[in-house]
Amino acid sequence: MLKKLARSIGFTALLFTSLSDFSVFGQTAKPAAVQRYVDFNADWLFAKGDAASAMMPVFDDASWRKLNVPHDWSIEGPFGPEYASGNGYAPGGIAWYRKHFTIEKDQQGRCIAVEFDGVYDHSQVYINGFIVAGRPYGYSSFQCDLTPYINFGSGGNVLAVRVDHSRFADSRWYTGSGIYRNVRLRITDKLHVAYDGIYVTTPEVKETSAAVRIETVLDNASGQSRTVSVQSEILDPNGRSAAVLASEKNAESGINQPMIQEIKLENPQLWSIESPSLYTLITRISSGGSVVDEVSTRFGIRTINFDANKGFSLNGKSVKLKGVCIHHDAGALGSAVPEKVLERRLRILQELGVNAIRTSHNPPAPELLDICDRIGLLVKDEAFDEFTPAKNKWVAGWNAGVPSRWGYAESFEQWAITDIQDMVRRDRNHPCIIMWSIGNEIDYANDPFSHPVLGSDYRPQNPPASELVRLGKPLIEAVRKLDSTRPVSAGLANMPMSDAVGLPDLLDAVGYNYQESLYASDHQKKPERVIFGSENNHQYNNWVIVRDNDYVVGQFLWTGIDYLGESGSWPNRGNISFGLLDTCGFKKPNAWLRQSLWSDKPMVCVCTSVVMTGSSARRRGSGSGGRGGSPEESWNRPEGSTVRITCYTNCEQVQLTVNDKLIGTQLLADAANGVLNWTIPYEAGALKAVGLKNGAAVCEYLLKTAGPASRIELVPDQSKLLADGRDICHIEFRITDDKGVRVPDAQNLLKFEISGPVRLLGIDNGEMTGLEDYRSMERRASRGRGLAILQSTTAAGRTTVTVTSPGLQPAAVELDSR
C-alpha cells in the first residue's frame, strides 16, 4: 500500500522475492511464435439512424456506406446552431456499424474476442445477433468475448455495433461520435494471457542494476486445470535479449491470480526525457510442450519522486514539469486521429520545450502514450471531467443560455470504478505516465457542489461538497489497488471548498487549476502537500512562480493546441483563444514566448503589431495583416504607421535590424515579462532579429514584407508513403508573392485535385468560424496558409496533388506509395 510520507512521496521501491528458476543473458531475440491479433479497422459498413434489427445477421446492409475505422461521424457534419456549443455545434445521434468476417474452421476451439480502444458513446456490441458487451463511457477501452457465438468455417459472422450519441449536449468540449479509435480481433488458445494482464514495475533501480518485477495474469477458458510454463524474455533497447526467466504453475480454470517473476538486469539504460530508452518484455505461455500464447509489452526503467519541498525528480534528477493540457480532437479530423498526426503535434510541442502532457480530461488513445514513451514526454493520465450530479454543458455559447446536464454523470455511480481501473490496467506499463488523475474541476463552485465556505456564493440547495469525498475516495483506492508506483491526483478548481471537506488530503499530489495565488500560503499551511499547477493560463508571472519555487512541481498550460468545442455563439465551432498551436499545428505568438522560456536550444522570433492611436484605434483591425493590434509574424503594415516589435528569445542579447540598418541591441536580462520590445516607424523590406551568445550570432529570425499574392506553394512533410492504409502526409499550403514570401493576410479560396492511392482526411486553416466542410476539396487560406492531411490506402502507386486558385500560379506535388 502506498504510504504518504511527511514531506516526501517516493514512488520507486516495492518489495520483491528472490529470483527463481533460471535466467539467460546475451541471446538474440526470437521471432514471435503466435500471431495473436488481426487488424479489424478495415471494411466496415455504416449507417446513421436506429434500424431496429441491424444487429441481426440477415439484415440487409447492401446500401450502407463502406468505410474504415477509426471513424467520427460528427466531424462530417453538417454542423448547425440546433446542436450544442459545448460540443462545437456538431451533430450526434444514433448510428450502426456492421462488419462481415470469416473465421477459418481450423480455429475452432480457440477463443475469439474483439478489442475496442474507444467508442463514443453508449455502445452496444452484437455478434451474430447476440449482445456481448458495451460501454457507456466513450473514452474507455474494452473487450468483448465472441467465442460462444462464432461461426467457424464458411458460415460467416456479423459484428454489429450500435452507438448512441443522441445526447449530443453531453460534454463541455468536442467528443466526436462513433468507433473513433482502433479495433482488433484477438484469437488465442483457451489458455492465454488475460486482457491487460501484464504488469511490469522496476522496484529497485541502481546505476549498475535494476530489478524488474513482472505480474502475469492468465485466463484459462479450457474448463480444466493445466500445467503452464510462463517465460518472460526482456529485450534491451537495441532488440537484443537481456534476460530470460521461465516459471511453471498450475493454471486453474478461469482468471488466475498473478504469477510474480523478478529479473535482475545489469547496467540498465534508463528511460528519461532526454533518452527515452524502452525495453520489451516478451511473455510466452507454453502448455503441453508448445507455445500457446505470446504477448509483447514495452516498458521503461526509471524512478520518479514527488517531494513537497523539492518538487519532482526523474531518475534522481530534478525536473520542472513544463506541461500542456490537450484535448483528443485534431481540428479537421475530429476525434478519429491517426497516430502520425498525433506524433507531429506532440513533436511540435516538444520543440517548444514542453516535457509533459495532461490528457484533459479523459483517457487518451493508447497510441498517444506509445508516442510519449518513444519520444520522451511525461504524462498525467486523467479519467473524468465530472462525478455526479452532472456539470453544466453549455448549449447556446460559452457559459451562455440554459445548460444541459447530460453526460458521464448519468453512468458514474455504476461505472466509474470499472472505467478508472480499466484505464490503469491498460496504461500502467507506460514509463511516460507519472501521475493518475481522478478528475478535473470536480470541485468547481456550484457546478454542482457547494459549501458554506463559499460565503455569499453558497447555494444550500446544491449537493454538499462532502460528496466529493464520498465519490472520490473509492476512485483513489481503486487506482492504488492496481498501481502504487505513481501518485493519485486531481485538478482542483476551488481549494477553499475542497480543503473544507478534506479532499486534497486524500490525494498524493494536488493539482491547482488557476489558483497560483494560493501556492505560497498553502505550502506554509500544508507543508506535506505536493503542489503543482494542473491547469494554468499563459501569463509570464505564473511561470515565474513555478520557476523560482522548488516546492512547485510544475505547470500545465491551458492549452497546448486549439480544440473543437467549448465554443462561443454560432457559427463558432471551437476555441482558438488558448492554444500555443492552432489546429493545423502552426505556432502562435504565445508558442514562441513559451519556447523562449522552456527550450534550451537557441532561438529568437519577432512578431509585430501596429500601435493604435487616434484614428488608427478607431479603425482597429483594419490594414494589411492586422488583428486589432495583436502581435503576428508579419512585416506587412500600413505605410507611415508606428509598429511595436515583440521579440521572444532565450539568447543573452538580440540585435534588431531593418533593411540591414541597426535599430538596436537589447539584453534578455532587461526583458519585461519575458519579452523584448522596440517601437519603431514602419519601413517595408526586411526585419531581422539575431540572437547573440557571448557576442556571437547563434540564431536569427527574418520577416519580409510580402508583395501581392502571386502563387501557391505546397510543402509536404514526406513524399514516400507506406501503402498500409495508415501512413500520413501533411501538406502545408501557402499563398506567397512572386519571391516566395508568405502573404500574411491572404484568404484565397483554393481548390484541390487529388489523383492516386490516397484519401483526403481533411483540410484545415486554423479558423473555426466558417461553415466549410472539412472534407471539401475547397478551402480558404488563413494568414496565407493551411494544412491538408492525406492518408495512404493499401494500394501502391503515384499520387498527384494539384491546388489552384483564380489569379494565382497553381502548384502540384507528387507522392509515392509503396
Coordinates of N, CA and C in Angstrom, one line a residue, residues 547-680:
R547 N 9.0 28.5 -11.7 CA 10.5 28.5 -11.9 C 11.3 28.8 -10.6
D548 N 10.8 29.7 -9.8 CA 11.5 30.2 -8.7 C 11.2 29.5 -7.3
N549 N 10.3 28.6 -7.3 CA 10.0 27.9 -6.1 C 10.1 26.4 -6.3
D550 N 11.1 25.8 -5.6 CA 11.4 24.4 -5.7 C 10.2 23.5 -5.4
Y551 N 9.3 24.0 -4.5 CA 8.2 23.1 -4.0 C 7.1 23.0 -5.0
V552 N 7.1 23.9 -6.0 CA 6.0 23.8 -7.0 C 6.5 22.9 -8.1
V553 N 5.8 21.8 -8.3 CA 6.3 20.7 -9.2 C 6.4 21.2 -10.7
G554 N 5.4 22.0 -11.1 CA 5.4 22.4 -12.5 C 4.0 23.0 -12.8
Q555 N 3.8 23.1 -14.1 CA 2.5 23.7 -14.6 C 2.1 23.0 -15.9
F556 N 0.8 23.0 -16.1 CA 0.2 22.5 -17.3 C -0.7 23.7 -17.9
L557 N -0.2 24.2 -19.0 CA -0.9 25.3 -19.7 C -2.2 24.9 -20.3
W558 N -3.2 25.8 -20.2 CA -4.4 25.6 -21.0 C -4.4 26.5 -22.2
T559 N -4.2 26.0 -23.4 CA -3.9 24.6 -23.7 C -2.7 24.5 -24.7
G560 N -2.3 23.3 -25.0 CA -1.2 23.2 -25.9 C -1.6 23.4 -27.4
I561 N -2.9 23.0 -27.7 CA -3.4 23.1 -29.1 C -4.8 23.6 -29.0
D562 N -5.2 24.4 -30.0 CA -6.6 24.8 -30.1 C -7.4 23.6 -30.3
Y563 N -8.7 23.7 -30.0 CA -9.6 22.5 -30.0 C -11.0 22.8 -30.4
L564 N -11.7 21.8 -30.8 CA -13.1 22.0 -31.1 C -13.9 22.0 -29.9
G565 N -15.1 22.6 -29.9 CA -16.0 22.7 -28.8 C -15.6 23.8 -27.8
E566 N -16.4 23.8 -26.7 CA -16.3 24.9 -25.7 C -16.4 26.2 -26.5
S567 N -17.4 26.3 -27.4 CA -17.5 27.3 -28.4 C -18.3 28.5 -27.9
G568 N -18.0 29.6 -28.6 CA -18.9 30.8 -28.4 C -20.1 30.6 -29.2
S569 N -20.7 31.8 -29.6 CA -22.0 31.7 -30.3 C -21.8 31.2 -31.7
W570 N -22.8 30.6 -32.3 CA -22.8 30.0 -33.6 C -22.5 31.2 -34.6
P571 N -21.6 31.0 -35.6 CA -21.1 29.7 -36.1 C -19.7 29.3 -35.6
N572 N -19.3 29.7 -34.4 CA -18.0 29.3 -33.8 C -18.0 27.9 -33.5
R573 N -17.1 27.1 -34.1 CA -17.0 25.7 -33.8 C -16.1 25.3 -32.6
G574 N -15.2 26.2 -32.3 CA -14.2 25.8 -31.3 C -13.5 26.9 -30.7
N575 N -12.5 26.6 -29.9 CA -11.8 27.6 -29.1 C -10.4 27.9 -29.7
I576 N -10.2 29.1 -30.2 CA -8.9 29.4 -30.7 C -8.1 30.4 -29.8
S577 N -8.6 30.6 -28.6 CA -8.1 31.6 -27.7 C -6.9 31.1 -26.9
F578 N -6.8 29.8 -26.6 CA -6.0 29.3 -25.6 C -4.7 28.5 -26.1
G579 N -4.8 28.0 -27.3 CA -3.7 27.1 -27.7 C -2.4 27.8 -28.0
L580 N -1.3 27.1 -27.7 CA 0.0 27.5 -28.2 C 0.1 27.3 -29.7
L581 N -0.6 26.2 -30.2 CA -0.6 25.9 -31.6 C -2.1 26.1 -32.1
D582 N -2.3 26.4 -33.4 CA -3.7 26.3 -33.9 C -3.9 24.9 -34.3
T583 N -5.1 24.6 -34.8 CA -5.5 23.2 -35.1 C -4.7 22.6 -36.3
C584 N -4.0 23.5 -37.0 CA -3.0 23.0 -38.0 C -1.7 22.6 -37.5
G585 N -1.4 23.0 -36.2 CA -0.1 22.8 -35.6 C 0.8 24.0 -35.9
F586 N 0.3 25.1 -36.4 CA 1.2 26.3 -36.6 C 1.3 27.0 -35.3
K587 N 2.5 27.5 -35.1 CA 2.8 28.2 -33.8 C 2.1 29.6 -33.8
K588 N 1.6 29.9 -32.7 CA 1.1 31.3 -32.4 C 2.1 32.1 -31.6
P589 N 1.9 33.4 -31.5 CA 2.9 34.1 -30.7 C 3.2 33.6 -29.3
N590 N 2.2 33.1 -28.6 CA 2.4 32.6 -27.3 C 3.3 31.3 -27.3
A591 N 3.3 30.6 -28.4 CA 4.2 29.5 -28.6 C 5.6 29.9 -28.6
W592 N 5.9 31.0 -29.3 CA 7.3 31.5 -29.3 C 7.7 32.0 -28.0
L593 N 6.8 32.6 -27.2 CA 7.1 33.0 -25.9 C 7.5 31.8 -25.0
R594 N 6.6 30.8 -25.1 CA 6.9 29.6 -24.3 C 8.2 28.9 -24.7
Q595 N 8.5 28.9 -26.0 CA 9.7 28.3 -26.4 C 10.9 29.1 -25.9
S596 N 10.8 30.4 -25.8 CA 11.9 31.2 -25.2 C 12.1 30.9 -23.7
L597 N 11.0 30.5 -23.0 CA 11.1 30.2 -21.6 C 11.5 28.8 -21.3
W598 N 11.1 27.9 -22.2 CA 11.2 26.4 -21.9 C 12.3 25.7 -22.6
S599 N 12.7 26.2 -23.8 CA 13.6 25.4 -24.6 C 15.1 25.9 -24.4
D600 N 16.0 24.9 -24.4 CA 17.4 25.2 -24.2 C 18.1 25.5 -25.6
K601 N 17.5 25.2 -26.7 CA 18.0 25.4 -28.0 C 17.9 26.9 -28.3
P602 N 19.0 27.5 -28.7 CA 19.0 29.0 -29.0 C 17.9 29.3 -30.0
M603 N 17.1 30.3 -29.7 CA 16.0 30.7 -30.6 C 15.7 32.2 -30.4
V604 N 15.2 32.7 -31.5 CA 14.7 34.1 -31.5 C 13.6 34.2 -32.5
C605 N 12.6 35.0 -32.2 CA 11.4 35.2 -33.1 C 10.9 36.6 -32.8
V606 N 10.4 37.3 -33.9 CA 9.8 38.6 -33.8 C 8.4 38.5 -34.3
C607 N 7.5 39.2 -33.6 CA 6.1 39.4 -34.1 C 5.9 40.9 -34.0
T608 N 4.9 41.4 -34.8 CA 4.7 42.8 -34.9 C 3.2 43.2 -34.7
S609 N 3.0 44.4 -34.3 CA 1.6 44.9 -34.2 C 1.7 46.4 -34.4
V610 N 0.6 46.9 -35.0 CA 0.5 48.4 -35.2 C 0.1 49.1 -33.9
V611 N 0.8 50.1 -33.6 CA 0.5 50.9 -32.4 C -0.8 51.7 -32.7
M612 N -1.8 51.4 -32.0 CA -3.1 52.1 -32.3 C -3.3 53.4 -31.5
T613 N -3.4 54.5 -32.2 CA -3.6 55.8 -31.6 C -4.6 56.6 -32.5
G614 N -5.4 57.4 -31.9 CA -6.3 58.3 -32.6 C -7.2 57.5 -33.6
S615 N -7.1 58.0 -34.9 CA -8.0 57.4 -35.9 C -7.6 55.9 -36.2
S616 N -6.3 55.5 -35.9 CA -5.9 54.1 -36.1 C -6.7 53.3 -35.1
A617 N -6.8 53.7 -33.9 CA -7.6 53.0 -32.9 C -9.0 52.8 -33.3
R618 N -9.6 53.8 -34.0 CA -11.0 53.7 -34.4 C -11.1 52.7 -35.5
R619 N -10.0 52.5 -36.3 CA -10.1 51.5 -37.4 C -9.5 50.2 -36.9
R620 N -9.6 49.9 -35.6 CA -9.0 48.7 -35.1 C -9.3 47.4 -35.9
G621 N -8.2 46.7 -36.2 CA -8.4 45.5 -37.0 C -8.2 45.8 -38.5
S622 N -8.2 47.0 -39.0 CA -8.1 47.3 -40.4 C -6.6 47.3 -40.8
G623 N -6.3 47.3 -42.1 CA -4.9 47.3 -42.5 C -4.4 46.0 -42.8
S624 N -3.3 46.0 -43.5 CA -2.7 44.7 -44.0 C -2.1 43.9 -42.9
G625 N -2.6 42.7 -42.7 CA -2.1 41.8 -41.7 C -2.4 42.1 -40.3
G626 N -3.3 43.1 -40.0 CA -3.5 43.4 -38.7 C -4.6 42.6 -38.1
R627 N -4.6 42.4 -36.7 CA -5.6 41.7 -36.0 C -5.9 42.6 -34.8
G628 N -6.2 43.8 -35.0 CA -6.6 44.7 -33.9 C -5.5 44.9 -32.9
G629 N -4.2 45.0 -33.4 CA -3.1 45.2 -32.5 C -2.5 44.0 -31.9
S630 N -3.0 42.8 -32.2 CA -2.3 41.6 -31.7 C -1.0 41.3 -32.4
P631 N 0.0 40.8 -31.8 CA 1.3 40.5 -32.5 C 1.1 39.4 -33.4
E632 N 1.7 39.5 -34.6 CA 1.7 38.5 -35.6 C 3.0 38.4 -36.3
E633 N 3.3 37.3 -36.9 CA 4.5 37.1 -37.7 C 4.3 37.7 -39.1
S634 N 4.3 39.1 -39.1 CA 4.0 39.8 -40.3 C 4.9 41.1 -40.4
W635 N 5.4 41.4 -41.5 CA 6.1 42.7 -41.7 C 5.4 43.4 -42.9
N636 N 4.0 43.2 -42.9 CA 3.2 44.0 -43.8 C 2.3 44.9 -43.0
R637 N 2.7 46.2 -42.9 CA 2.0 47.2 -42.1 C 1.7 48.4 -42.9
P638 N 0.7 49.2 -42.5 CA 0.4 50.4 -43.3 C 1.6 51.4 -43.3
E639 N 1.9 52.0 -44.5 CA 2.9 53.0 -44.6 C 2.6 54.1 -43.7
G640 N 3.7 54.6 -43.0 CA 3.5 55.7 -42.1 C 3.1 55.3 -40.7
S641 N 2.8 54.0 -40.5 CA 2.4 53.6 -39.1 C 3.6 53.4 -38.2
T642 N 3.3 53.4 -36.9 CA 4.2 53.0 -35.9 C 4.0 51.6 -35.5
V643 N 5.1 50.9 -35.4 CA 5.0 49.4 -35.2 C 5.7 49.0 -33.9
R644 N 5.0 48.2 -33.1 CA 5.6 47.6 -31.9 C 6.2 46.2 -32.3
I645 N 7.5 46.1 -32.0 CA 8.2 44.8 -32.3 C 8.3 44.0 -31.0
T646 N 7.7 42.8 -31.0 CA 7.8 41.9 -29.8 C 8.7 40.8 -30.1
C647 N 9.7 40.7 -29.3 CA 10.8 39.7 -29.6 C 10.9 38.7 -28.5
Y648 N 10.9 37.4 -28.9 CA 11.0 36.3 -27.9 C 12.3 35.6 -28.2
T649 N 13.0 35.4 -27.1 CA 14.4 34.8 -27.2 C 14.8 34.2 -25.9
N650 N 15.7 33.2 -26.0 CA 16.4 32.7 -24.9 C 17.9 33.0 -25.0
C651 N 18.3 33.9 -25.9 CA 19.7 34.3 -26.0 C 20.0 35.5 -25.1
E652 N 21.3 35.7 -24.9 CA 21.7 36.7 -23.9 C 21.4 38.1 -24.5
Q653 N 21.5 38.3 -25.8 CA 21.2 39.6 -26.4 C 20.5 39.3 -27.8
V654 N 19.8 40.4 -28.2 CA 19.2 40.4 -29.5 C 19.5 41.7 -30.2
Q655 N 20.0 41.5 -31.5 CA 20.3 42.6 -32.3 C 19.2 42.7 -33.4
L656 N 18.6 43.9 -33.5 CA 17.5 44.1 -34.4 C 17.9 45.0 -35.6
T657 N 17.6 44.6 -36.8 CA 17.9 45.5 -38.0 C 16.6 45.6 -38.8
V658 N 16.5 46.7 -39.6 CA 15.5 46.8 -40.6 C 16.3 47.2 -41.9
N659 N 16.1 46.4 -42.9 CA 16.9 46.6 -44.2 C 18.4 46.8 -43.9
D660 N 18.9 46.0 -43.0 CA 20.3 45.9 -42.7 C 20.8 47.2 -41.9
K661 N 19.9 48.0 -41.5 CA 20.2 49.1 -40.6 C 19.9 48.8 -39.2
L662 N 20.9 49.0 -38.3 CA 20.8 48.6 -36.9 C 19.8 49.5 -36.2
I663 N 18.8 48.8 -35.6 CA 17.8 49.5 -34.8 C 18.3 49.6 -33.4
G664 N 18.9 48.5 -32.9 CA 19.4 48.5 -31.5 C 19.7 47.0 -31.0
T665 N 20.3 47.0 -29.9 CA 20.6 45.7 -29.3 C 20.1 45.7 -27.8
Q666 N 19.4 44.7 -27.4 CA 18.9 44.6 -26.1 C 19.3 43.3 -25.4
L667 N 19.4 43.4 -24.1 CA 19.8 42.3 -23.2 C 18.5 41.6 -22.8
L668 N 18.6 40.2 -22.8 CA 17.4 39.5 -22.3 C 17.2 39.8 -20.8
A669 N 18.3 40.1 -20.1 CA 18.1 40.5 -18.7 C 17.2 41.7 -18.5
D670 N 17.0 42.5 -19.5 CA 16.2 43.7 -19.4 C 14.8 43.4 -19.9
A671 N 14.4 42.2 -20.3 CA 13.1 41.9 -20.8 C 12.0 42.2 -19.8
A672 N 10.9 42.6 -20.3 CA 9.7 42.8 -19.5 C 8.7 41.7 -19.7
N673 N 8.4 41.0 -18.6 CA 7.5 39.8 -18.7 C 8.0 38.8 -19.8
G674 N 9.3 38.7 -19.9 CA 9.9 37.6 -20.7 C 10.1 38.0 -22.2
V675 N 9.7 39.3 -22.5 CA 9.9 39.7 -23.9 C 10.6 41.0 -24.0
L676 N 11.3 41.2 -25.2 CA 11.9 42.4 -25.5 C 11.0 43.2 -26.5
N677 N 11.0 44.5 -26.4 CA 10.2 45.3 -27.3 C 10.9 46.5 -27.9
W678 N 10.6 46.8 -29.1 CA 11.0 48.0 -29.8 C 9.7 48.7 -30.3
T679 N 9.7 50.0 -30.4 CA 8.7 50.7 -31.1 C 9.3 51.6 -32.1
I680 N 9.0 51.3 -33.4 CA 9.7 52.0 -34.5 C 8.8 52.4 -35.6

